[in-house]
PDB file of C-alpha atoms and ligand atoms in Angstrom:
ATOM      1  CA  UNK A 175     115.423 159.826  43.915  1.00 52.00           C
ATOM      2  CA  UNK A 176     115.975 161.896  46.945  1.00 53.00           C
ATOM      3  CA  UNK A 177     114.609 160.528  49.955  1.00 56.00           C
ATOM      4  CA  UNK A 178     112.319 162.931  51.387  1.00 54.00           C
ATOM      5  CA  UNK A 179     112.881 162.482  55.112  1.00 54.00           C
ATOM      6  CA  UNK A 180     116.621 163.016  54.473  1.00 50.00           C
ATOM      7  CA  UNK A 181     115.788 166.885  52.940  1.00 65.00           C
ATOM      8  CA  UNK A 182     114.842 170.019  54.058  1.00 75.00           C
ATOM      9  CA  UNK A 183     112.169 171.043  51.943  1.00 90.00           C
ATOM     10  CA  UNK A 184     109.270 172.341  53.615  1.00 93.00           C
ATOM     11  CA  UNK A 185     106.692 173.365  52.639  1.00 96.00           C
ATOM     12  CA  UNK A 186     105.912 170.773  50.049  1.00 97.00           C
ATOM     13  CA  UNK A 187     103.189 170.800  47.154  1.00 98.00           C
ATOM     14  CA  UNK A 188     101.356 167.659  45.729  1.00 98.00           C
ATOM     15  CA  UNK A 189      99.103 167.390  42.818  1.00 98.00           C
ATOM     16  CA  UNK A 190      96.951 164.543  42.042  1.00 98.00           C
ATOM     17  CA  UNK A 191      94.571 163.811  39.261  1.00 98.00           C
ATOM     18  CA  UNK A 192      92.296 160.767  38.433  1.00 98.00           C
ATOM     19  CA  UNK A 193      89.454 159.647  36.116  1.00 97.00           C
ATOM     20  CA  UNK A 194      87.273 157.024  35.532  1.00 97.00           C
ATOM     21  CA  UNK A 195      84.830 155.715  32.800  1.00 97.00           C
ATOM     22  CA  UNK A 196      81.228 155.726  34.047  1.00 96.00           C
ATOM     23  CA  UNK A 197      78.932 152.434  33.712  1.00 96.00           C
ATOM     24  CA  UNK A 198      75.245 152.144  34.243  1.00 95.00           C
ATOM     25  CA  UNK A 199      74.139 151.181  37.227  1.00 94.00           C
ATOM     26  CA  UNK A 200      74.353 152.954  40.753  1.00 92.00           C
ATOM     27  CA  UNK A 201      75.477 153.454  43.518  1.00 95.00           C
ATOM     28  CA  UNK A 202      78.651 156.209  42.689  1.00 96.00           C
ATOM     29  CA  UNK A 203      81.310 155.644  45.103  1.00 97.00           C
ATOM     30  CA  UNK A 204      83.173 158.675  45.751  1.00 98.00           C
ATOM     31  CA  UNK A 205      84.605 160.236  48.703  1.00 98.00           C
ATOM     32  CA  UNK A 206      83.835 157.563  50.559  1.00 97.00           C
ATOM     33  CA  UNK A 207      80.339 157.684  50.037  1.00 97.00           C
ATOM     34  CA  UNK A 208      77.989 155.979  48.174  1.00 97.00           C
ATOM     35  CA  UNK A 209      75.450 158.232  46.243  1.00 96.00           C
ATOM     36  CA  UNK A 210      72.742 156.668  44.611  1.00 93.00           C
ATOM     37  CA  UNK A 211      71.695 157.530  41.017  1.00 90.00           C
ATOM     38  CA  UNK A 212      71.828 155.733  37.476  1.00 91.00           C
ATOM     39  CA  UNK A 213      75.638 154.837  36.979  1.00 93.00           C
ATOM     40  CA  UNK A 214      78.687 154.053  38.764  1.00 96.00           C
ATOM     41  CA  UNK A 215      82.396 154.689  38.143  1.00 96.00           C
ATOM     42  CA  UNK A 216      84.214 151.889  36.430  1.00 96.00           C
ATOM     43  CA  UNK A 217      87.720 150.588  37.883  1.00 93.00           C
ATOM     44  CA  UNK A 218      89.496 147.865  39.642  1.00 93.00           C
ATOM     45  CA  UNK A 219      89.228 148.936  43.192  1.00 92.00           C
ATOM     46  CA  UNK A 220      85.868 150.779  44.456  1.00 94.00           C
ATOM     47  CA  UNK A 221      87.050 153.201  41.787  1.00 96.00           C
ATOM     48  CA  UNK A 222      86.733 156.219  44.024  1.00 98.00           C
ATOM     49  CA  UNK A 223      88.077 158.915  41.923  1.00 98.00           C
ATOM     50  CA  UNK A 224      88.176 161.559  44.409  1.00 98.00           C
ATOM     51  CA  UNK A 225      90.256 159.201  46.882  1.00 98.00           C
ATOM     52  CA  UNK A 226      92.624 158.361  44.421  1.00 98.00           C
ATOM     53  CA  UNK A 227      93.621 161.577  43.383  1.00 98.00           C
ATOM     54  CA  UNK A 228      94.283 162.470  47.019  1.00 98.00           C
ATOM     55  CA  UNK A 229      96.482 159.768  47.591  1.00 98.00           C
ATOM     56  CA  UNK A 230      98.529 160.566  44.572  1.00 98.00           C
ATOM     57  CA  UNK A 231      98.598 164.230  45.943  1.00 98.00           C
ATOM     58  CA  UNK A 232      99.854 163.216  48.990  1.00 98.00           C
ATOM     59  CA  UNK A 233     102.477 160.719  47.604  1.00 98.00           C
ATOM     60  CA  UNK A 234     103.336 163.258  45.113  1.00 98.00           C
ATOM     61  CA  UNK A 235     104.059 165.617  47.810  1.00 97.00           C
ATOM     62  CA  UNK A 236     106.536 163.544  49.644  1.00 96.00           C
ATOM     63  CA  UNK A 237     108.232 162.226  46.230  1.00 95.00           C
ATOM     64  CA  UNK A 238     106.696 158.988  46.537  1.00 95.00           C
ATOM     65  CA  UNK A 239     105.606 156.474  44.481  1.00 95.00           C
ATOM     66  CA  UNK A 240     102.067 156.986  42.849  1.00 95.00           C
ATOM     67  CA  UNK A 241      98.904 155.204  43.697  1.00 94.00           C
ATOM     68  CA  UNK A 242      99.388 152.681  40.344  1.00 93.00           C
ATOM     69  CA  UNK A 243     103.281 151.540  41.943  1.00 94.00           C
ATOM     70  CA  UNK A 244     102.159 151.119  44.902  1.00 93.00           C
ATOM     71  CA  UNK A 245      98.338 149.493  44.355  1.00 91.00           C
ATOM     72  CA  UNK A 246      98.721 147.903  40.738  1.00 89.00           C
ATOM     73  CA  UNK A 247      95.541 147.735  38.783  1.00 88.00           C
ATOM     74  CA  UNK A 248      96.321 144.096  37.852  1.00 89.00           C
ATOM     75  CA  UNK A 249      96.473 142.729  41.268  1.00 90.00           C
ATOM     76  CA  UNK A 250      94.095 140.634  42.990  1.00 91.00           C
ATOM     77  CA  UNK A 251      94.301 142.017  46.221  1.00 90.00           C
ATOM     78  CA  UNK A 252      92.843 145.575  45.158  1.00 88.00           C
ATOM     79  CA  UNK A 253      89.860 144.165  43.160  1.00 89.00           C
ATOM     80  CA  UNK A 254      87.456 146.011  44.569  1.00 90.00           C
ATOM     81  CA  UNK A 255      89.133 147.158  47.491  1.00 90.00           C
ATOM     82  CA  UNK A 256      88.296 150.519  49.710  1.00 94.00           C
ATOM     83  CA  UNK A 257      90.309 153.123  48.678  1.00 95.00           C
ATOM     84  CA  UNK A 258      90.403 154.438  51.846  1.00 96.00           C
ATOM     85  CA  UNK A 259      93.403 151.835  52.228  1.00 96.00           C
ATOM     86  CA  UNK A 260      94.719 153.884  49.905  1.00 97.00           C
ATOM     87  CA  UNK A 261      94.551 157.315  51.364  1.00 98.00           C
ATOM     88  CA  UNK A 262      95.766 155.868  54.499  1.00 97.00           C
ATOM     89  CA  UNK A 263      99.005 154.251  53.027  1.00 97.00           C
ATOM     90  CA  UNK A 264      99.527 157.406  51.546  1.00 98.00           C
ATOM     91  CA  UNK A 265      98.810 159.370  55.099  1.00 97.00           C
ATOM     92  CA  UNK A 266     101.055 156.634  56.737  1.00 97.00           C
ATOM     93  CA  UNK A 267     104.221 157.445  53.901  1.00 97.00           C
ATOM     94  CA  UNK A 268     103.790 161.278  54.641  1.00 97.00           C
ATOM     95  CA  UNK A 269     103.916 160.758  58.558  1.00 96.00           C
ATOM     96  CA  UNK A 270     106.785 158.484  57.855  1.00 95.00           C
ATOM     97  CA  UNK A 271     108.574 161.109  55.853  1.00 94.00           C
ATOM     98  CA  UNK A 272     108.122 163.761  58.483  1.00 94.00           C
ATOM     99  CA  UNK A 273     105.601 165.653  56.992  1.00 96.00           C
ATOM    100  CA  UNK A 274     102.065 166.656  58.240  1.00 96.00           C
ATOM    101  CA  UNK A 275      99.130 168.042  56.084  1.00 98.00           C
ATOM    102  CA  UNK A 276      98.545 171.754  55.787  1.00 98.00           C
ATOM    103  CA  UNK A 277      95.614 172.104  53.876  1.00 98.00           C
ATOM    104  CA  UNK A 278      94.031 169.840  50.888  1.00 98.00           C
ATOM    105  CA  UNK A 279      91.935 171.519  47.991  1.00 98.00           C
ATOM    106  CA  UNK A 280      89.837 169.349  45.503  1.00 98.00           C
ATOM    107  CA  UNK A 281      87.695 169.724  42.642  1.00 98.00           C
ATOM    108  CA  UNK A 282      85.256 166.932  41.365  1.00 98.00           C
ATOM    109  CA  UNK A 283      84.345 166.808  37.699  1.00 97.00           C
ATOM    110  CA  UNK A 284      81.075 165.487  37.050  1.00 95.00           C
ATOM    111  CA  UNK A 285      77.925 166.414  35.072  1.00 93.00           C
ATOM    112  CA  UNK A 286      76.057 164.139  37.130  1.00 86.00           C
ATOM    113  CA  UNK A 287      74.672 163.630  40.153  1.00 89.00           C
ATOM    114  CA  UNK A 288      74.591 167.081  42.016  1.00 90.00           C
ATOM    115  CA  UNK A 289      77.685 166.683  44.256  1.00 94.00           C
ATOM    116  CA  UNK A 290      76.711 169.779  46.460  1.00 94.00           C
ATOM    117  CA  UNK A 291      74.353 167.927  48.583  1.00 96.00           C
ATOM    118  CA  UNK A 292      77.605 165.467  49.515  1.00 97.00           C
ATOM    119  CA  UNK A 293      80.197 168.007  49.663  1.00 98.00           C
ATOM    120  CA  UNK A 294      80.055 168.815  53.596  1.00 98.00           C
ATOM    121  CA  UNK A 295      79.604 164.803  54.288  1.00 98.00           C
ATOM    122  CA  UNK A 296      83.092 164.124  52.078  1.00 98.00           C
ATOM    123  CA  UNK A 297      85.004 166.746  53.657  1.00 98.00           C
ATOM    124  CA  UNK A 298      83.963 165.258  57.002  1.00 98.00           C
ATOM    125  CA  UNK A 299      84.714 161.638  55.886  1.00 98.00           C
ATOM    126  CA  UNK A 300      88.029 162.512  54.475  1.00 98.00           C
ATOM    127  CA  UNK A 301      88.947 164.908  57.233  1.00 98.00           C
ATOM    128  CA  UNK A 302      88.508 161.944  59.811  1.00 97.00           C
ATOM    129  CA  UNK A 303      90.626 159.375  57.417  1.00 96.00           C
ATOM    130  CA  UNK A 304      93.222 161.737  57.404  1.00 96.00           C
ATOM    131  CA  UNK A 305      93.179 162.742  61.117  1.00 95.00           C
ATOM    132  CA  UNK A 306      92.785 166.408  60.410  1.00 97.00           C
ATOM    133  CA  UNK A 307      90.277 169.254  61.043  1.00 98.00           C
ATOM    134  CA  UNK A 308      87.517 169.813  58.477  1.00 98.00           C
ATOM    135  CA  UNK A 309      88.681 173.191  57.484  1.00 98.00           C
ATOM    136  CA  UNK A 310      91.705 171.827  56.068  1.00 98.00           C
ATOM    137  CA  UNK A 311      89.904 170.102  53.488  1.00 98.00           C
ATOM    138  CA  UNK A 312      88.558 172.283  50.321  1.00 98.00           C
ATOM    139  CA  UNK A 313      86.001 170.720  48.070  1.00 98.00           C
ATOM    140  CA  UNK A 314      83.981 171.940  45.454  1.00 97.00           C
ATOM    141  CA  UNK A 315      82.439 170.149  42.269  1.00 97.00           C
ATOM    142  CA  UNK A 316      82.255 171.228  38.803  1.00 95.00           C
ATOM    143  CA  UNK A 317      80.149 170.213  35.817  1.00 91.00           C
ATOM    144  CA  UNK A 318      81.529 169.263  32.413  1.00 81.00           C
ATOM    145  CA  UNK A 319      78.892 172.059  30.922  1.00 84.00           C
ATOM    146  CA  UNK A 320      77.559 169.294  28.523  1.00 84.00           C
ATOM    147  CA  UNK A 321      80.657 168.874  26.646  1.00 86.00           C
ATOM    148  CA  UNK A 322      83.901 166.120  26.924  1.00 90.00           C
ATOM    149  CA  UNK A 323      83.706 162.988  28.038  1.00 93.00           C
ATOM    150  CA  UNK A 324      82.416 164.514  31.876  1.00 93.00           C
ATOM    151  CA  UNK A 325      79.911 166.715  30.175  1.00 92.00           C
ATOM    152  CA  UNK A 326      78.336 163.661  28.399  1.00 92.00           C
ATOM    153  CA  UNK A 327      78.540 161.871  31.671  1.00 91.00           C
ATOM    154  CA  UNK A 328      80.947 159.224  30.136  1.00 94.00           C
ATOM    155  CA  UNK A 329      83.730 159.835  32.930  1.00 96.00           C
ATOM    156  CA  UNK A 330      84.284 161.434  36.504  1.00 97.00           C
ATOM    157  CA  UNK A 331      87.424 163.167  37.075  1.00 97.00           C
ATOM    158  CA  UNK A 332      89.121 164.971  40.283  1.00 98.00           C
ATOM    159  CA  UNK A 333      91.978 167.240  40.777  1.00 98.00           C
ATOM    160  CA  UNK A 334      93.568 167.426  44.166  1.00 98.00           C
ATOM    161  CA  UNK A 335      96.247 169.981  45.502  1.00 98.00           C
ATOM    162  CA  UNK A 336      98.062 169.277  49.228  1.00 98.00           C
ATOM    163  CA  UNK A 337     100.215 171.460  50.901  1.00 98.00           C
ATOM    164  CA  UNK A 338     102.708 169.831  53.516  1.00 98.00           C
ATOM    165  CA  UNK A 339     105.501 170.935  56.117  1.00 96.00           C
ATOM    166  CA  UNK A 340     107.953 169.230  58.052  1.00 94.00           C
ATOM    167  CA  UNK A 341     106.254 168.583  61.569  1.00 88.00           C
ATOM    168  CA  UNK A 342     107.287 170.714  64.131  1.00 81.00           C
ATOM    169  CA  UNK A 343     107.975 173.428  61.468  1.00 72.00           C
ATOM    170  CA  UNK A 344     105.700 176.117  62.654  1.00 63.00           C
TER     171      UNK A 344
HETATM  172 MG1  LIG B 563      91.634 155.451  39.963  1.00 72.23          MG
END
């Protein structure tokens, strides 16, 4: 694989996707927040589906290894781990490769709970971790309309795209 820092492609797009099963009992960890409710996302780390998708989108933009290669889900040091660590490592690699974030757009797929009251808080938290402005972060939530695993509240998912550019290229 070509080393991103040695090529001249800019801007570059990155795509991230993740899903987790849901289990009984809250809170739900998502977007760096704990949302009270009846269920939680099941995972080896803190199971923050949005931040996992963000991590893979950033890593994808620089043609880097994915989250599973960097942070294996059978490694003891990743048990219960704060997914902020994953976002920060992806951001560090992006910076080291000579790139900066232009914008990020994300969608959370969840039948419940209502995400709308938390969207702006999640945007602000993520902007803080990414050291960017809030208006570089787009975020919305969709339900599963009662169908498929998301609609039956068996799972939660997130899709994220990012656009990055070589620093100093504008
Ligand atoms: Mg995950």
